[in-house]
Coordinates of C-alpha atoms and ligand atoms in Angstrom, one line a residue:
M1356 CA -21.8 -33.0 67.5
A1357 CA -20.0 -36.0 66.1
I1358 CA -19.0 -37.7 62.8
C1359 CA -19.6 -41.5 62.8
V1360 CA -17.9 -43.3 60.0
S1361 CA -20.0 -46.2 58.9
V1362 CA -17.7 -49.1 58.1
R1363 CA -18.5 -51.5 55.2
S1364 CA -16.0 -54.3 55.2
A1365 CA -16.0 -58.1 54.5
T1366 CA -14.3 -59.2 57.7
V1367 CA -13.6 -58.1 61.2
K1368 CA -9.9 -57.7 60.5
E1369 CA -10.7 -55.4 57.6
A1370 CA -13.1 -53.5 59.8
A1371 CA -10.4 -53.0 62.5
A1372 CA -8.1 -51.6 59.8
A1373 CA -10.9 -49.3 58.7
V1374 CA -11.4 -48.0 62.2
S1375 CA -7.7 -46.9 62.3
V1376 CA -8.1 -45.1 59.0
A1377 CA -11.3 -43.5 60.2
Q1378 CA -9.5 -42.2 63.3
E1379 CA -6.7 -40.7 61.1
K1380 CA -9.4 -39.0 59.0
G1381 CA -10.9 -37.4 62.1
A1382 CA -13.9 -39.6 62.9
D1383 CA -15.4 -39.4 66.4
L1384 CA -16.8 -42.9 66.4
V1385 CA -17.4 -45.7 64.0
E1386 CA -20.4 -47.9 63.1
V1387 CA -19.5 -51.4 62.1
R1388 CA -22.1 -52.7 59.7
F1389 CA -22.0 -56.4 60.6
D1390 CA -24.9 -57.1 58.2
L1391 CA -22.7 -56.1 55.3
M1392 CA -19.9 -58.6 56.2
S1393 CA -19.6 -61.8 54.2
S1394 CA -21.0 -63.7 57.2
P1395 CA -21.8 -62.7 60.8
P1396 CA -18.5 -63.0 62.7
T1397 CA -17.9 -65.0 65.9
D1398 CA -14.6 -63.5 66.9
L1399 CA -14.6 -59.8 67.4
A1400 CA -11.1 -59.7 69.1
P1401 CA -9.4 -57.6 66.3
L1402 CA -11.9 -54.8 67.1
K1403 CA -11.3 -54.9 70.8
T1404 CA -8.4 -52.4 70.7
A1405 CA -9.8 -50.3 67.9
P1406 CA -9.0 -46.7 68.7
L1407 CA -12.5 -45.1 68.5
P1408 CA -15.8 -45.6 70.3
K1409 CA -17.7 -48.3 68.3
M1410 CA -21.4 -48.9 67.4
A1411 CA -22.6 -52.3 66.3
T1412 CA -25.3 -52.5 63.6
L1413 CA -26.9 -55.5 62.1
R1414 CA -29.4 -53.7 59.9
S1415 CA -32.3 -55.9 58.8
K1416 CA -33.5 -56.2 55.2
A1417 CA -36.8 -54.5 56.1
H1418 CA -34.8 -51.4 57.1
G1419 CA -32.5 -51.4 54.1
G1420 CA -29.7 -53.7 55.4
E1421 CA -28.7 -57.3 54.6
W1422 CA -29.5 -59.0 57.9
E1423 CA -32.2 -61.8 57.6
G1424 CA -31.3 -63.9 60.7
K1425 CA -33.1 -64.6 63.9
D1426 CA -33.4 -62.3 66.9
E1427 CA -31.5 -64.8 69.1
D1428 CA -28.5 -64.6 66.7
R1429 CA -28.7 -60.8 66.7
L1430 CA -28.7 -60.9 70.5
R1431 CA -25.7 -63.2 70.5
L1432 CA -23.7 -60.9 68.2
Y1433 CA -24.6 -57.7 70.2
R1434 CA -23.6 -59.4 73.5
R1435 CA -20.3 -60.3 71.8
A1436 CA -19.9 -56.7 70.6
A1437 CA -20.5 -55.4 74.1
R1438 CA -17.8 -57.7 75.5
A1439 CA -15.5 -56.5 72.7
G1440 CA -15.9 -52.9 74.0
F1441 CA -18.7 -51.6 71.7
S1442 CA -20.4 -48.8 73.6
L1443 CA -23.4 -48.5 71.2
I1444 CA -25.7 -50.9 69.5
D1445 CA -28.4 -50.0 66.8
L1446 CA -31.8 -51.5 67.0
E1447 CA -34.7 -50.7 64.7
I1448 CA -37.8 -49.1 66.2
D1449 CA -39.8 -52.2 65.8
S1450 CA -37.2 -54.7 67.1
P1451 CA -38.5 -57.1 69.7
L1452 CA -35.1 -56.8 71.4
L1453 CA -35.8 -53.3 72.5
G1454 CA -35.9 -53.1 76.3
F1455 CA -34.0 -56.3 76.6
R1456 CA -31.1 -55.7 79.0
D1457 CA -29.0 -58.5 80.3
R1458 CA -25.6 -58.2 82.0
D1459 CA -23.7 -57.6 78.7
L1460 CA -26.2 -55.2 77.1
K1461 CA -26.6 -53.1 80.3
K1462 CA -23.2 -51.7 79.4
V1463 CA -24.2 -50.3 76.0
E1464 CA -26.4 -47.4 74.8
V1465 CA -29.1 -48.2 72.3
V1466 CA -29.6 -46.1 69.2
V1467 CA -33.2 -46.7 68.1
S1468 CA -33.4 -46.2 64.4
H1469 CA -36.1 -45.8 61.8
H1470 CA -35.4 -45.9 58.0
D1471 CA -37.7 -44.9 55.2
H1472 CA -36.2 -45.8 51.8
E1473 CA -39.2 -44.5 49.9
G1474 CA -39.6 -41.0 51.0
T1475 CA -40.0 -38.4 53.8
P1476 CA -43.4 -38.3 55.5
P1477 CA -45.1 -35.1 56.8
T1478 CA -43.3 -33.3 59.6
S1479 CA -45.8 -34.4 62.2
R1480 CA -45.2 -38.1 61.4
I1481 CA -41.4 -37.6 61.6
I1482 CA -41.8 -36.1 65.1
E1483 CA -44.1 -38.9 66.1
I1484 CA -41.5 -41.5 65.0
M1485 CA -38.6 -39.7 66.6
L1486 CA -40.4 -39.2 69.9
L1487 CA -41.3 -42.9 70.0
A1488 CA -37.7 -43.9 69.1
G1489 CA -36.4 -41.6 71.8
A1490 CA -38.7 -43.2 74.4
R1491 CA -37.6 -46.7 73.4
G1492 CA -33.8 -46.2 73.8
D1493 CA -31.0 -43.8 74.4
L1494 CA -30.8 -42.0 71.1
A1495 CA -33.4 -41.6 68.4
K1496 CA -32.2 -41.9 64.8
G1497 CA -34.4 -41.2 61.8
A1498 CA -33.2 -41.6 58.2
F1499 CA -35.5 -40.7 55.4
K1500 CA -35.1 -40.7 51.6
V1501 CA -35.5 -37.1 50.5
N1502 CA -36.8 -37.1 46.9
T1503 CA -38.0 -33.5 46.6
V1504 CA -37.6 -30.0 47.9
S1505 CA -40.9 -30.4 49.8
E1506 CA -39.6 -33.5 51.5
L1507 CA -36.3 -31.7 52.4
H1508 CA -38.4 -28.9 53.9
R1509 CA -40.4 -31.4 56.0
L1510 CA -37.2 -32.9 57.4
V1511 CA -35.7 -29.5 58.2
H1512 CA -38.9 -28.3 59.8
A1513 CA -39.0 -31.5 61.9
S1514 CA -35.4 -30.9 63.0
K1515 CA -36.3 -27.4 64.2
L1516 CA -39.2 -28.7 66.3
L1517 CA -37.1 -31.6 67.7
S1518 CA -34.4 -29.2 68.7
L1519 CA -36.9 -27.5 71.0
T1520 CA -37.3 -30.7 73.1
G1521 CA -33.7 -30.4 74.3
K1522 CA -33.2 -34.1 73.7
K1523 CA -30.4 -35.5 71.5
F1524 CA -31.4 -36.9 68.1
V1525 CA -30.0 -37.9 64.8
L1526 CA -32.0 -36.9 61.7
L1527 CA -30.7 -37.3 58.2
G1528 CA -31.7 -37.6 54.6
M1529 CA -30.9 -40.3 52.1
G1530 CA -31.3 -40.3 48.3
P1531 CA -31.0 -37.4 45.8
L1532 CA -31.4 -34.5 48.3
G1533 CA -29.8 -36.4 51.2
P1534 CA -26.2 -35.0 51.0
I1535 CA -27.1 -31.5 52.2
T1536 CA -28.7 -32.9 55.4
R1537 CA -25.3 -34.5 56.2
L1538 CA -23.2 -31.5 55.3
R1539 CA -25.4 -29.2 57.4
Y1540 CA -26.1 -31.7 60.3
R1541 CA -25.0 -29.2 62.9
R1542 CA -27.5 -26.6 61.6
L1543 CA -30.2 -29.3 61.8
G1544 CA -29.4 -29.8 65.4
S1545 CA -28.5 -33.5 64.8
S1546 CA -26.1 -34.7 67.5
M1547 CA -24.3 -36.9 65.0
T1548 CA -24.0 -37.7 61.3
Y1549 CA -22.9 -40.7 59.4
A1550 CA -20.1 -40.6 56.8
S1551 CA -18.4 -43.2 54.6
L1552 CA -14.7 -43.9 54.9
E1553 CA -14.1 -42.9 51.3
P1554 CA -16.2 -42.3 48.2
G1555 CA -17.6 -45.6 46.9
K1556 CA -17.8 -47.1 50.4
E1557 CA -21.2 -45.7 51.3
T1558 CA -23.5 -47.7 53.5
A1559 CA -26.5 -45.6 52.6
Q1560 CA -27.7 -43.5 49.7
G1561 CA -26.8 -39.8 50.1
Q1562 CA -23.9 -40.5 52.5
V1563 CA -20.9 -38.2 52.1
D1564 CA -17.3 -39.4 52.7
I1565 CA -15.6 -38.2 55.8
A1566 CA -12.9 -36.1 54.1
S1567 CA -15.5 -34.1 52.1
L1568 CA -17.7 -33.8 55.2
K1569 CA -14.8 -32.4 57.3
R1570 CA -13.7 -30.1 54.5
M1571 CA -17.3 -28.8 54.2
E1572 CA -17.8 -28.2 57.9
N1573 CA -17.9 -24.4 57.3
G1574 CA -18.0 -24.8 53.5
I1575 CA -20.0 -22.9 50.9
I1576 CA -23.0 -24.7 49.5
T1577 CA -24.3 -23.5 46.1
G1578 CA -26.4 -25.2 43.4
I1579 CA -29.0 -24.9 40.8
T1580 CA -32.8 -25.0 40.7
G1581 CA -35.2 -25.6 37.7
M1582 CA -37.4 -28.4 36.4
P1583 CA -36.3 -30.5 34.8
L1584 CA -32.6 -29.8 35.5
G1585 CA -31.5 -31.8 32.5
H1586 CA -27.8 -31.6 31.6
S1587 CA -26.3 -28.4 32.7
F1588 CA -22.6 -27.3 32.4
S1589 CA -22.9 -25.3 35.6
P1590 CA -22.0 -28.1 38.1
S1591 CA -18.8 -28.8 36.2
M1592 CA -17.8 -25.2 36.0
H1593 CA -18.4 -24.3 39.7
R1594 CA -17.0 -27.5 41.1
A1595 CA -13.8 -27.0 39.0
A1596 CA -13.6 -23.4 40.4
F1597 CA -14.0 -24.5 44.0
E1598 CA -11.3 -27.1 43.5
A1599 CA -8.8 -25.0 41.6
M1600 CA -9.1 -22.1 44.1
G1601 CA -8.9 -24.3 47.1
I1602 CA -12.2 -23.1 48.4
A1603 CA -14.3 -25.6 50.5
G1604 CA -17.5 -25.5 48.5
T1605 CA -19.9 -27.7 46.6
Y1606 CA -22.6 -27.3 43.9
L1607 CA -25.8 -29.4 44.3
P1608 CA -29.0 -29.9 42.3
F1609 CA -32.3 -28.7 43.8
P1610 CA -35.0 -29.7 41.2
A1611 CA -38.2 -27.9 42.2
Q1612 CA -41.7 -27.4 41.1
R1613 CA -43.1 -23.9 40.9
E1614 CA -45.1 -24.3 44.2
E1615 CA -41.9 -25.5 45.9
L1616 CA -40.0 -22.2 45.3
P1617 CA -41.1 -20.5 48.6
L1618 CA -39.9 -23.7 50.5
L1619 CA -36.6 -23.7 48.6
M1620 CA -36.1 -20.0 49.5
E1621 CA -36.7 -20.9 53.2
L1622 CA -34.2 -23.8 52.9
M1623 CA -31.6 -21.4 51.5
R1624 CA -31.8 -19.4 54.7
D1625 CA -32.2 -22.4 57.1
L1626 CA -29.4 -24.5 55.5
D1627 CA -27.1 -21.5 54.7
I1628 CA -27.1 -22.1 51.0
A1629 CA -24.9 -19.3 49.7
G1630 CA -26.5 -19.1 46.3
L1631 CA -28.3 -20.8 43.5
N1632 CA -28.5 -20.6 39.7
V1633 CA -32.0 -20.5 38.5
T1634 CA -33.0 -22.0 35.2
I1635 CA -36.0 -22.9 33.1
P1636 CA -38.9 -22.5 34.1
H1637 CA -38.3 -20.5 37.3
K1638 CA -36.3 -17.5 36.1
E1639 CA -39.3 -15.2 36.3
T1640 CA -41.6 -16.9 38.9
V1641 CA -38.8 -16.9 41.5
M1642 CA -38.7 -13.1 41.6
E1643 CA -41.7 -12.7 43.9
H1644 CA -40.0 -14.8 46.5
L1645 CA -36.8 -12.8 46.8
D1646 CA -36.1 -9.8 49.1
R1647 CA -34.5 -7.6 46.4
L1648 CA -33.6 -7.6 42.7
D1649 CA -30.5 -6.0 41.3
G1650 CA -30.7 -3.5 38.4
N1651 CA -30.1 -6.1 35.6
A1652 CA -32.7 -8.5 37.0
E1653 CA -35.2 -5.6 37.2
D1654 CA -34.4 -4.6 33.6
V1655 CA -34.6 -8.1 32.1
G1656 CA -37.5 -9.2 34.3
A1657 CA -35.7 -12.5 35.1
V1658 CA -33.3 -13.9 37.6
N1659 CA -30.6 -16.4 36.8
V1660 CA -28.7 -16.1 40.1
I1661 CA -29.8 -15.8 43.7
V1662 CA -27.3 -14.7 46.3
N1663 CA -27.9 -15.3 50.0
Q1664 CA -26.6 -12.2 51.9
K1665 CA -27.0 -13.1 55.6
G1666 CA -30.5 -14.4 55.0
R1667 CA -31.6 -11.7 52.5
L1668 CA -32.1 -13.2 49.1
I1669 CA -30.9 -11.1 46.2
G1670 CA -31.9 -11.8 42.6
K1671 CA -29.4 -11.0 40.0
N1672 CA -29.1 -11.4 36.2
T1673 CA -25.5 -12.2 35.3
D1674 CA -26.4 -12.9 31.7
V1675 CA -26.4 -9.2 31.1
S1676 CA -23.0 -8.6 32.6
A1677 CA -21.7 -11.8 30.9
L1678 CA -22.8 -10.5 27.4
A1679 CA -21.0 -7.2 28.1
Q1680 CA -17.8 -9.1 29.1
A1681 CA -18.0 -11.4 26.1
F1682 CA -18.2 -8.5 23.7
K1683 CA -15.5 -6.6 25.5
A1684 CA -13.2 -9.6 25.5
A1685 CA -13.8 -9.9 21.7
G1686 CA -12.8 -6.2 21.4
V1687 CA -16.2 -5.2 20.2
D1688 CA -17.7 -1.8 21.2
V1689 CA -21.5 -1.8 20.5
R1690 CA -22.0 1.9 21.1
G1691 CA -24.0 3.4 18.2
K1692 CA -24.1 0.0 16.4
R1693 CA -27.2 -1.2 14.6
S1694 CA -27.9 -4.5 16.3
L1695 CA -30.3 -7.3 15.5
I1696 CA -31.5 -9.6 18.2
V1697 CA -33.2 -12.8 16.9
G1698 CA -35.6 -14.2 19.5
A1699 CA -37.7 -12.6 22.2
G1700 CA -37.2 -14.9 25.3
G1701 CA -35.1 -14.5 28.4
A1702 CA -31.7 -14.5 26.6
A1703 CA -33.0 -12.0 24.1
R1704 CA -34.1 -9.7 26.9
A1705 CA -30.7 -10.0 28.6
C1706 CA -29.1 -9.1 25.3
A1707 CA -31.4 -6.1 24.8
A1708 CA -30.6 -4.9 28.3
F1709 CA -26.9 -5.1 27.6
L1710 CA -27.2 -3.5 24.2
R1711 CA -29.3 -0.6 25.5
R1712 CA -27.0 0.0 28.4
D1713 CA -24.0 0.2 26.1
G1714 CA -25.7 2.5 23.7
A1715 CA -26.5 0.3 20.7
N1716 CA -29.5 0.7 18.4
I1717 CA -31.8 -2.4 18.8
V1718 CA -33.9 -4.3 16.3
V1719 CA -35.7 -7.4 17.4
A1720 CA -37.0 -10.2 15.1
N1721 CA -38.9 -13.2 16.4
R1722 CA -41.1 -16.0 15.3
T1723 CA -44.0 -14.6 17.3
R1724 CA -44.1 -11.0 16.2
S1725 CA -46.0 -9.7 19.3
R1726 CA -43.2 -10.9 21.6
A1727 CA -40.6 -9.1 19.5
E1728 CA -42.8 -5.9 19.9
E1729 CA -42.9 -6.4 23.6
V1730 CA -39.1 -6.6 23.9
A1731 CA -38.6 -3.7 21.5
R1732 CA -41.0 -1.6 23.6
R1733 CA -39.3 -2.5 26.8
F1734 CA -35.8 -1.7 25.5
S1735 CA -36.6 1.2 23.2
G1736 CA -35.9 -0.7 20.1
E1737 CA -37.7 -1.6 16.9
A1738 CA -39.5 -4.8 16.1
V1739 CA -39.4 -6.4 12.6
G1740 CA -40.6 -9.6 11.0
L1741 CA -38.1 -12.5 10.6
D1742 CA -38.5 -12.2 6.8
D1743 CA -38.0 -8.4 6.8
V1744 CA -34.3 -8.5 8.0
K1745 CA -32.9 -9.8 4.7
G1746 CA -32.7 -6.4 3.1
M1747 CA -31.6 -4.6 6.3
D1748 CA -28.0 -3.8 7.3
F1749 CA -26.7 -4.7 10.8
D1750 CA -23.3 -4.3 12.5
V1751 CA -24.1 -6.9 15.1
V1752 CA -26.4 -10.0 15.0
V1753 CA -27.2 -12.1 18.0
N1754 CA -29.0 -15.4 17.9
C1755 CA -31.1 -15.8 21.1
T1756 CA -33.3 -18.7 19.9
P1757 CA -32.5 -22.4 20.6
L1758 CA -32.2 -23.2 16.9
G1759 CA -29.0 -25.1 16.3
M1760 CA -28.7 -26.2 19.9
K1761 CA -28.2 -29.9 20.7
G1762 CA -31.6 -31.5 20.7
F1763 CA -33.2 -28.7 18.5
P1764 CA -33.5 -28.5 14.8
S1765 CA -30.1 -27.8 13.2
Q1766 CA -31.3 -24.9 11.1
L1767 CA -30.5 -21.2 10.8
P1768 CA -32.7 -18.9 12.9
I1769 CA -32.3 -16.2 10.2
D1770 CA -31.7 -15.8 6.4
P1771 CA -27.9 -16.1 5.9
E1772 CA -28.1 -13.1 3.5
V1773 CA -28.1 -11.0 6.7
F1774 CA -24.4 -11.8 7.3
H1775 CA -21.6 -9.8 5.7
P1776 CA -17.9 -9.1 6.2
G1777 CA -17.1 -6.7 9.0
Q1778 CA -20.2 -7.7 11.0
V1779 CA -20.1 -9.2 14.5
A1780 CA -22.2 -12.4 15.0
M1781 CA -22.9 -13.9 18.3
D1782 CA -24.8 -17.1 19.1
V1783 CA -25.8 -17.5 22.8
I1784 CA -26.0 -21.3 22.3
Y1785 CA -23.0 -23.1 23.8
N1786 CA -23.8 -26.7 23.0
P1787 CA -22.4 -27.4 20.4
E1788 CA -19.6 -25.0 20.5
R1789 CA -19.8 -24.3 16.7
T1790 CA -23.5 -23.9 15.7
P1791 CA -24.8 -23.6 12.1
F1792 CA -25.3 -19.9 12.8
L1793 CA -21.7 -19.3 13.7
T1794 CA -20.4 -21.5 10.9
E1795 CA -22.4 -19.6 8.3
A1796 CA -21.6 -16.2 9.7
E1797 CA -17.8 -17.0 9.8
A1798 CA -18.0 -18.3 6.2
R1799 CA -19.5 -15.0 5.2
G1800 CA -16.7 -12.9 6.8
C1801 CA -18.2 -12.1 10.2
K1802 CA -16.3 -11.9 13.4
I1803 CA -17.9 -14.5 15.6
I1804 CA -18.5 -14.7 19.4
P1805 CA -19.5 -18.2 20.6
G1806 CA -22.1 -18.7 23.4
R1807 CA -19.5 -20.4 25.5
E1808 CA -18.1 -16.9 26.3
M1809 CA -21.4 -15.8 27.8
L1810 CA -21.7 -19.0 29.7
I1811 CA -18.3 -18.7 31.3
Y1812 CA -18.7 -15.0 32.2
Q1813 CA -22.2 -15.5 33.8
A1814 CA -20.7 -18.3 35.9
M1815 CA -17.7 -16.2 36.9
D1816 CA -20.0 -13.4 38.1
A1817 CA -22.2 -15.9 40.0
F1818 CA -19.3 -17.6 41.6
E1819 CA -17.8 -14.2 42.7
A1820 CA -21.2 -13.1 44.1
W1821 CA -21.5 -16.3 46.2
T1822 CA -17.9 -16.6 47.4
G1823 CA -16.4 -13.1 47.2
Q1824 CA -13.6 -14.5 44.9
R1825 CA -13.4 -14.3 41.2
P1826 CA -12.5 -17.7 39.5
P1827 CA -10.0 -17.8 36.7
Y1828 CA -11.6 -17.7 33.2
E1829 CA -9.3 -20.6 32.0
I1830 CA -10.5 -23.0 34.8
L1831 CA -14.2 -22.6 33.7
A1832 CA -13.3 -22.7 30.0
E1833 CA -11.5 -26.0 30.5
A1834 CA -14.6 -27.4 32.4
V1835 CA -16.8 -26.3 29.4
R1836 CA -14.4 -27.8 26.9
K1837 CA -14.6 -31.1 28.7
E1838 CA -18.4 -31.0 28.7
Q1839 CA -18.4 -30.1 24.9
E1840 CA -16.2 -33.1 24.0
Ligands
NAP247 P1 -36.9 -18.8 25.7 O1 -37.2 -17.8 26.8 O2 -37.7 -20.0 25.6 O3 -37.0 -18.1 24.3 C1 -36.8 -18.8 23.1 C2 -36.9 -17.9 21.9 O4 -36.6 -18.6 20.8 C3 -38.3 -17.4 21.7 O5 -38.3 -16.1 21.2 C4 -38.9 -18.3 20.7 O6 -39.8 -17.8 19.8 C5 -37.7 -18.6 19.9 N1 -37.8 -20.0 19.3 C6 -37.9 -21.1 19.9 N2 -38.0 -22.1 19.0 C7 -38.0 -21.6 17.8 C8 -38.1 -22.1 16.5 N3 -38.2 -23.4 16.3 N4 -38.0 -21.2 15.5 C9 -37.9 -19.9 15.7 N5 -37.8 -19.4 16.9 C10 -37.8 -20.2 17.9 O7 -35.4 -19.3 25.8 P2 -34.1 -18.5 26.4 O8 -34.0 -18.7 27.8 O9 -34.2 -17.1 25.8 O10 -32.9 -19.3 25.7 C11 -32.7 -19.3 24.3 C12 -31.3 -19.9 24.1 O11 -30.3 -19.2 24.7 C13 -31.2 -21.4 24.6 O12 -30.6 -22.1 23.6 C14 -30.3 -21.3 25.8 O13 -29.5 -22.4 26.0 C15 -29.4 -20.1 25.4 N6 -28.9 -19.4 26.6 C16 -27.5 -19.3 26.7 C17 -26.9 -18.7 27.7 C18 -25.4 -18.6 27.8 O14 -24.9 -18.4 28.9 N7 -24.7 -18.8 26.8 C19 -27.7 -18.1 28.7 C20 -29.1 -18.1 28.6 C21 -29.7 -18.8 27.5 P3 -41.4 -17.6 20.2 O15 -41.5 -16.3 21.0 O16 -42.1 -17.5 18.9 O17 -41.8 -18.8 21.0

């Protein structure tokens, strides 16, 4: 198992300097991308004494590189590289130079590579390509752009089958879902992975820099699934927590269609993904693919967090515990309080689960009356019409609709006459921080709890479930503040 730093530099001299840095950073070998130099060099002497094994690559345009020259010129450069102590050369699977071995080239091993910059074909096709590449040289390398969870699954499945052959191979992903195939290259059975010397010096899409790769060798992978993923605050919060706590971990997006959920669950086990956040529209549909649900997820009928416990996937709902913590932090005890929930979706059900557990009396009002009745039935509450609440008295009012959220109508979800001094008003919306609902409630004398609180506590609970360590509130709050700016 080896890490090969792929060197992008303008000149041979710069490349030689980069090899020394790569060695300091723990690389096992380097790939010098001659096609990315300002012009193909004639003098490779500065690289002769470079302190790591070296691979020469002159990637053609057709395979995603910059080389457009003739095969004779390529041959000339590779001979020069062999004489300068390079032990490996890269040739594409369709190169006419494959099989050509003169005195110089006899000394080097040939990596036979295939690149697909469009997508990842079916597993059977990947196997076909890799077997052919293996037969044409010393080491087969396949690099495929991974656009979707289905494509990632194809690649991982192919790696399992290739491992059975006992032959060495290099299989990796490029593009949006590429990074995880590099972070988990050992699990994929790949004998090597490619890394950049530092962020910004990548030679392929999806490449990870060597420092991050080394740090993540036994690191924790977490992430989020949904469709579309849009702009979530979760990556900022969890990445900030990993960094501040000095935990080797990362948070990646896994956009998935509904039918891809079983594949994603398999990938969680195969790639040792410690946990995922689940967002719209999979919070309910994901449940059937899990091994167990915790009490809150059962209660709410929705999962916002999956925890991978040694291959057993547990569905949790940290929105419920987050609401409890947000109210507690605000010094509000809901026991025996008459509480109005506005809305009847996932957030409303999480709110009802919390309020019932903590002994509040629940009233639900929603645009679609039948949905309010459903929630009321499930959580032993009472359903009323949105217009009925004006004359009613509540100790607690919680907005669980998206009204007032960025991108939604900036209107109140409920008649403001409902608000009165001494009441507690919470809005689960966290973007913007101050919604029309909160502004109006505060102006009418209510104690307010912003949705940011729930957001932070649900993330703290998720992070703790994934890593075993509780992140500091302030770190996540700061990440949210930056997002809200
Ligand atoms: P959901 O399942 O889609 O439910 C949305 C609810 O809002 C439904 O009851 C819907 O009524 C109602 N609604 C939607 N548009 C409306 C409109 N124009 N007028 C009146 N009512 C309307 O959504 P959700 O998952 O519960 O999320 C609701 C909000 O909570 C979102 O803004 C979300 O960002 C936020 N949230 C925050 C946190 C946090 O950590 N702070 C966690 C989860 C959710 P119908 O039944 O009539 O369609």
